[in-house]
Every structure is written in C-alpha cells, then in structure tokens.
Amino acid sequence: MTTDVLTGSRLEELLGDEAESLLQHRCETIDASQLHLPGPDFVDRVFVDTDRSSQVLRNLEWLYHSGRLSGTGYVSILPIDQGIEHSGGASFAPNPIYFDPDNLVRLAIEGGCNAIASTVGVLGAVSRKYAHKFPFIVKLNHNELLTYPNAYDQVMFSSVQRAWDMGAAGVGATIYFGSDESRRQIVEVAHAFEEAHRLGLFTVLWCYLRNPAFSQDVDYHLAADLTGQANHLGVTLQADIIKQKLPETNGGYMAVSALNGSYGKTSKLVYEKLTTDHPIDLTRYQVANCYLGRAGLINSGGASSGATDLAEAVRTAVINKRAGGTGLISGRKAFQRPMSEGVELLHAIQDVYLSEQVTVA
C-alpha cells in the first residue's frame, strides 16, 4: 500500500476498468453550477446565512480546518461506533490494540482526519487528553446486538449535554428511515439536534434505510431515490452534514410499490431527467437532496473486505467528490489493519480530495 496513490497511472490502476468512466464522466442531469460546492469559504458562503449560532459556525470552522484536508472544504472522518453496532469482538479482534480508545484517536490524528466520531464511552475515556486539540463527534444513539433475537433499533446512549461537557465539537445520530421505529427516532433526533445547535455543536446524521420490503432481488436500501429522500428528511432535521451509503441502484419507489400497489411519492422526472445509471449521477441526486449541497454529503467507505480495501475506498472518494460531495467517513477499512497501513489508507482517501486531477463532474 502506498500514499503515492494519485501519481501518474496509479489512480487509473486502482480504478481499473472504471477509470475512464469515473474520471471523464460529465454529469448532464443536475449541473454542478447549481450546487453549493465545498471550498475554503464554505462556512462563510453557506452556513453564515442560516440560523446557526456563532458557536456552531466556530465548531464547523474547526472541523473544516483540521487534518490534511484543512481549508479545502472537504472532510475525512474516522467513525468508531462499530464496537456497539457490530460488537467489540467482531470489530477489534483483527487488531486488538483498538479496544483502547487512545489508539483510535491516535489513528484519526495520525491518519490526517478532520475528526473522529465515536461513542460517549470511547471519547469520554480520553477527552481531557484530546478534546481541546482535535474535533470530537459524539455519536448519541446506537443499535446494539446483544438482545435475542437480534433487533434493529437506534436507542440513545448519551445526551447532548454530556457531549458538550466533554468538549465535543459536534454530535451524530442515526435514523433508520422506513423502519417501524423511525418516527420515534425522528422525534428523538430532532430534539437532540435542536439542543446541540443551542449549545453550539454541529450535527451529523447517518440517514440509513431499514425495512424488509427494501430487500428484494435488488437491495433497494442502496437506491438513489430512497436514499435521496432519506437525505432530504435529514436536512429537514437541520443536520449540518449527511452521512449516506453510496448508491448502487435506483427505482426503489416503484419496486416497493409493486408489492402492494402504492408506496410513497415520486416523479418520473427523477428517473428521466435527474438520474442515470452512472454512479456519479446517482450520487449527484443524493447531493441534490441535501439542499443542493447546503448540507455536505459524506459517503461511507464500506465494510472491510481485505485486499481490495484501498481500491474500493479510492473509488468511493472519486465518486463522492465528482458528484459534489463533501468527503468520506471510513472506519473498519482503516482500523482492522496495522496502524501504519490504516494511516496510509486514510491518506489515500484524502489524496483524492487534494488531487487537481479529480474534478467535480
């Protein structure tokens, strides 16, 4: 693995057969000129006109001016809530040093990230050492997998006040849009985000989908139209940054409607004019649903799979950047390997956002 990821043919090598398609694609659905694109002045250009307080703006500036991407308007965030979401054993057995929160924060800092997002336990364990030096994002709710049978619900593990007390710059939360529990989660997160902004913390929302009806021959949890609407609900809750999985398909509304004849609302223009089957165009639709980029879209780097992790992370970063997104949030790919290799992988992701070769489509 090498940090020299974007020199010459190396980027094309990592992108493989998709290199020309991903690097040369021109988006003809929603023009880039209509977007609020990342840049050094993003807070002054976009957030200053909102109802966010000076304290929120200050913390957003801290986020955007940390790490290797400082001053670019792009962000690279290390998320570590997997010890709850996937169990500590499943997450950290490949590299047991990461049971220690200090090593997790070290990975984020040495990896050049803008921030670390983790549990109140992880961040609280080392807050006096790091919280005044490096942006903490306290993840407020989690899905735990110790009940039997396994259930999938996001429940509050901490409070906004607790995050503020430890010196966090922001808070994060997940909503399982489409699930039976989503209405309760929406209310909980809405209240939490209102309090966070009142106390001066920025907000990050994991806008995930979860419903058995979305799992068909195609996994419509990754459909651009459904994830786009989840994003739109997220910015309605005043999330400053939206975290979403990279879209892999489309047509979720029609597929679910075919089950019983009616589901939600959409428009044929979404499929005829605003999207194509190209991954950059599908992701551009996700950005559009973030108020045309007023809330930054960060995509997830995906689960760790081993030998292809670097290529997958770089591909996701290229798609996100060219679509008009704000960055990448990648955890398991980085911490389920030796720290030096995790640092190199994070640097490779960041190199995409630093590269003049990778432009907005």
CSV table of N, CA and C in Angstrom, one decimal, residues 66-125:
chain,number,residue,atom,x,y,z
A,66,SER,N,-9.2,21.2,10.1
A,66,SER,CA,-8.4,20.2,10.8
A,66,SER,C,-7.9,19.2,9.8
A,67,GLY,N,-6.8,18.5,10.2
A,67,GLY,CA,-6.3,17.4,9.4
A,67,GLY,C,-5.6,17.8,8.0
A,68,ARG,N,-5.4,16.8,7.2
A,68,ARG,CA,-4.7,17.1,5.9
A,68,ARG,C,-5.6,17.8,4.9
A,69,LEU,N,-6.9,17.8,5.1
A,69,LEU,CA,-7.8,18.5,4.2
A,69,LEU,C,-8.2,19.9,4.7
A,70,SER,N,-7.5,20.3,5.7
A,70,SER,CA,-7.7,21.7,6.2
A,70,SER,C,-7.8,22.7,5.2
A,71,GLY,N,-8.9,23.5,5.2
A,71,GLY,CA,-9.0,24.6,4.3
A,71,GLY,C,-9.5,24.3,2.9
A,72,THR,N,-9.8,23.0,2.6
A,72,THR,CA,-10.3,22.7,1.3
A,72,THR,C,-11.8,22.6,1.2
A,73,GLY,N,-12.5,22.6,2.4
A,73,GLY,CA,-14.0,22.4,2.4
A,73,GLY,C,-14.4,20.9,2.4
A,74,TYR,N,-13.4,20.0,2.3
A,74,TYR,CA,-13.7,18.6,2.3
A,74,TYR,C,-13.3,18.0,3.7
A,75,VAL,N,-13.9,16.9,4.0
A,75,VAL,CA,-13.7,16.3,5.3
A,75,VAL,C,-13.4,14.8,5.2
A,76,SER,N,-12.6,14.3,6.1
A,76,SER,CA,-12.3,12.9,6.2
A,76,SER,C,-12.5,12.6,7.7
A,77,ILE,N,-13.5,11.7,8.0
A,77,ILE,CA,-13.8,11.4,9.4
A,77,ILE,C,-13.6,9.9,9.6
A,78,LEU,N,-13.1,9.7,10.8
A,78,LEU,CA,-12.9,8.3,11.2
A,78,LEU,C,-14.1,7.9,12.2
A,79,PRO,N,-14.9,7.0,11.8
A,79,PRO,CA,-16.1,6.6,12.7
A,79,PRO,C,-15.7,5.3,13.5
A,80,ILE,N,-16.0,5.3,14.8
A,80,ILE,CA,-15.7,4.2,15.6
A,80,ILE,C,-16.9,3.9,16.5
A,81,ASP,N,-18.0,3.5,16.0
A,81,ASP,CA,-19.1,3.1,16.8
A,81,ASP,C,-19.4,1.6,16.6
A,82,GLN,N,-18.5,1.0,15.8
A,82,GLN,CA,-18.7,-0.4,15.5
A,82,GLN,C,-18.7,-1.4,16.7
A,83,GLY,N,-18.0,-1.0,17.8
A,83,GLY,CA,-18.0,-1.8,19.0
A,83,GLY,C,-19.3,-2.1,19.5
A,84,ILE,N,-20.3,-1.1,19.2
A,84,ILE,CA,-21.7,-1.3,19.6
A,84,ILE,C,-22.5,-1.9,18.5
A,85,GLU,N,-22.3,-1.3,17.3
A,85,GLU,CA,-23.1,-1.7,16.1
A,85,GLU,C,-22.8,-3.1,15.7
A,86,HIS,N,-21.6,-3.5,15.8
A,86,HIS,CA,-21.2,-4.9,15.3
A,86,HIS,C,-20.5,-5.7,16.3
A,87,SER,N,-20.5,-5.3,17.6
A,87,SER,CA,-19.8,-5.9,18.7
A,87,SER,C,-18.3,-5.6,18.7
A,88,GLY,N,-17.8,-5.5,20.0
A,88,GLY,CA,-16.4,-5.2,20.1
A,88,GLY,C,-15.5,-6.3,19.5
A,89,GLY,N,-15.9,-7.6,19.7
A,89,GLY,CA,-15.1,-8.7,19.1
A,89,GLY,C,-15.1,-8.7,17.6
A,90,ALA,N,-16.2,-8.5,17.0
A,90,ALA,CA,-16.3,-8.5,15.5
A,90,ALA,C,-15.5,-7.3,15.0
A,91,SER,N,-15.4,-6.2,15.7
A,91,SER,CA,-14.8,-5.0,15.2
A,91,SER,C,-13.3,-5.1,15.4
A,92,PHE,N,-12.9,-5.4,16.6
A,92,PHE,CA,-11.5,-5.2,17.0
A,92,PHE,C,-10.6,-6.5,17.1
A,93,ALA,N,-11.2,-7.7,17.0
A,93,ALA,CA,-10.4,-8.9,17.0
A,93,ALA,C,-9.3,-8.9,16.0
A,94,PRO,N,-9.5,-8.4,14.8
A,94,PRO,CA,-8.4,-8.3,13.8
A,94,PRO,C,-7.2,-7.5,14.3
A,95,ASN,N,-7.5,-6.6,15.2
A,95,ASN,CA,-6.4,-5.7,15.7
A,95,ASN,C,-6.7,-5.2,17.1
A,96,PRO,N,-6.4,-6.0,18.1
A,96,PRO,CA,-6.9,-5.8,19.5
A,96,PRO,C,-6.4,-4.5,20.1
A,97,ILE,N,-5.4,-3.8,19.5
A,97,ILE,CA,-5.0,-2.5,20.1
A,97,ILE,C,-6.1,-1.5,20.1
A,98,TYR,N,-7.1,-1.7,19.2
A,98,TYR,CA,-8.1,-0.7,19.1
A,98,TYR,C,-9.3,-0.9,20.1
A,99,PHE,N,-9.1,-1.9,21.0
A,99,PHE,CA,-10.0,-1.9,22.1
A,99,PHE,C,-9.7,-0.7,23.0
A,100,ASP,N,-8.5,-0.1,22.9
A,100,ASP,CA,-8.1,1.0,23.7
A,100,ASP,C,-8.5,2.3,22.9
A,101,PRO,N,-9.3,3.1,23.5
A,101,PRO,CA,-9.7,4.4,22.8
A,101,PRO,C,-8.6,5.3,22.4
A,102,ASP,N,-7.5,5.3,23.2
A,102,ASP,CA,-6.4,6.2,22.9
A,102,ASP,C,-5.8,5.8,21.5
A,103,ASN,N,-5.7,4.6,21.2
A,103,ASN,CA,-5.2,4.2,19.9
A,103,ASN,C,-6.2,4.6,18.7
A,104,LEU,N,-7.5,4.6,19.0
A,104,LEU,CA,-8.4,5.0,18.0
A,104,LEU,C,-8.3,6.5,17.7
A,105,VAL,N,-8.1,7.3,18.7
A,105,VAL,CA,-7.9,8.8,18.5
A,105,VAL,C,-6.6,9.0,17.8
A,106,ARG,N,-5.5,8.3,18.2
A,106,ARG,CA,-4.2,8.4,17.6
A,106,ARG,C,-4.3,8.1,16.1
A,107,LEU,N,-5.1,7.0,15.7
A,107,LEU,CA,-5.3,6.7,14.3
A,107,LEU,C,-5.9,7.8,13.5
A,108,ALA,N,-6.9,8.5,14.1
A,108,ALA,CA,-7.6,9.6,13.5
A,108,ALA,C,-6.6,10.7,13.3
A,109,ILE,N,-5.8,11.0,14.3
A,109,ILE,CA,-4.9,12.2,14.2
A,109,ILE,C,-3.8,11.9,13.2
A,110,GLU,N,-3.1,10.8,13.4
A,110,GLU,CA,-2.0,10.4,12.5
A,110,GLU,C,-2.5,10.1,11.1
A,111,GLY,N,-3.7,9.7,11.0
A,111,GLY,CA,-4.3,9.5,9.7
A,111,GLY,C,-4.7,10.7,9.0
A,112,GLY,N,-4.6,11.9,9.6
A,112,GLY,CA,-4.9,13.2,8.9
A,112,GLY,C,-6.3,13.5,8.8
A,113,CYS,N,-7.2,12.8,9.7
A,113,CYS,CA,-8.6,13.1,9.6
A,113,CYS,C,-9.0,14.5,10.1
A,114,ASN,N,-10.2,14.9,9.7
A,114,ASN,CA,-10.7,16.2,10.3
A,114,ASN,C,-11.3,16.0,11.7
A,115,ALA,N,-11.8,14.8,12.0
A,115,ALA,CA,-12.5,14.5,13.2
A,115,ALA,C,-12.6,13.0,13.4
A,116,ILE,N,-12.9,12.6,14.7
A,116,ILE,CA,-13.3,11.3,15.0
A,116,ILE,C,-14.7,11.3,15.5
A,117,ALA,N,-15.5,10.3,15.1
A,117,ALA,CA,-16.9,10.1,15.5
A,117,ALA,C,-17.0,8.8,16.3
A,118,SER,N,-17.4,8.8,17.5
A,118,SER,CA,-17.4,7.6,18.3
A,118,SER,C,-18.4,7.7,19.5
A,119,THR,N,-18.4,6.7,20.3
A,119,THR,CA,-19.3,6.6,21.4
A,119,THR,C,-18.9,7.5,22.5
A,120,VAL,N,-19.9,7.8,23.4
A,120,VAL,CA,-19.6,8.6,24.6
A,120,VAL,C,-18.5,7.9,25.5
A,121,GLY,N,-18.5,6.6,25.5
A,121,GLY,CA,-17.5,5.9,26.2
A,121,GLY,C,-16.1,6.0,25.7
A,122,VAL,N,-16.0,5.8,24.4
A,122,VAL,CA,-14.7,5.9,23.8
A,122,VAL,C,-14.1,7.3,23.9
A,123,LEU,N,-14.9,8.3,23.6
A,123,LEU,CA,-14.4,9.7,23.6
A,123,LEU,C,-14.2,10.2,25.0
A,124,GLY,N,-15.1,9.8,25.9
A,124,GLY,CA,-15.0,10.2,27.3
A,124,GLY,C,-13.8,9.7,28.0
A,125,ALA,N,-13.3,8.5,27.5
A,125,ALA,CA,-12.2,7.9,28.1
A,125,ALA,C,-10.9,8.6,27.9
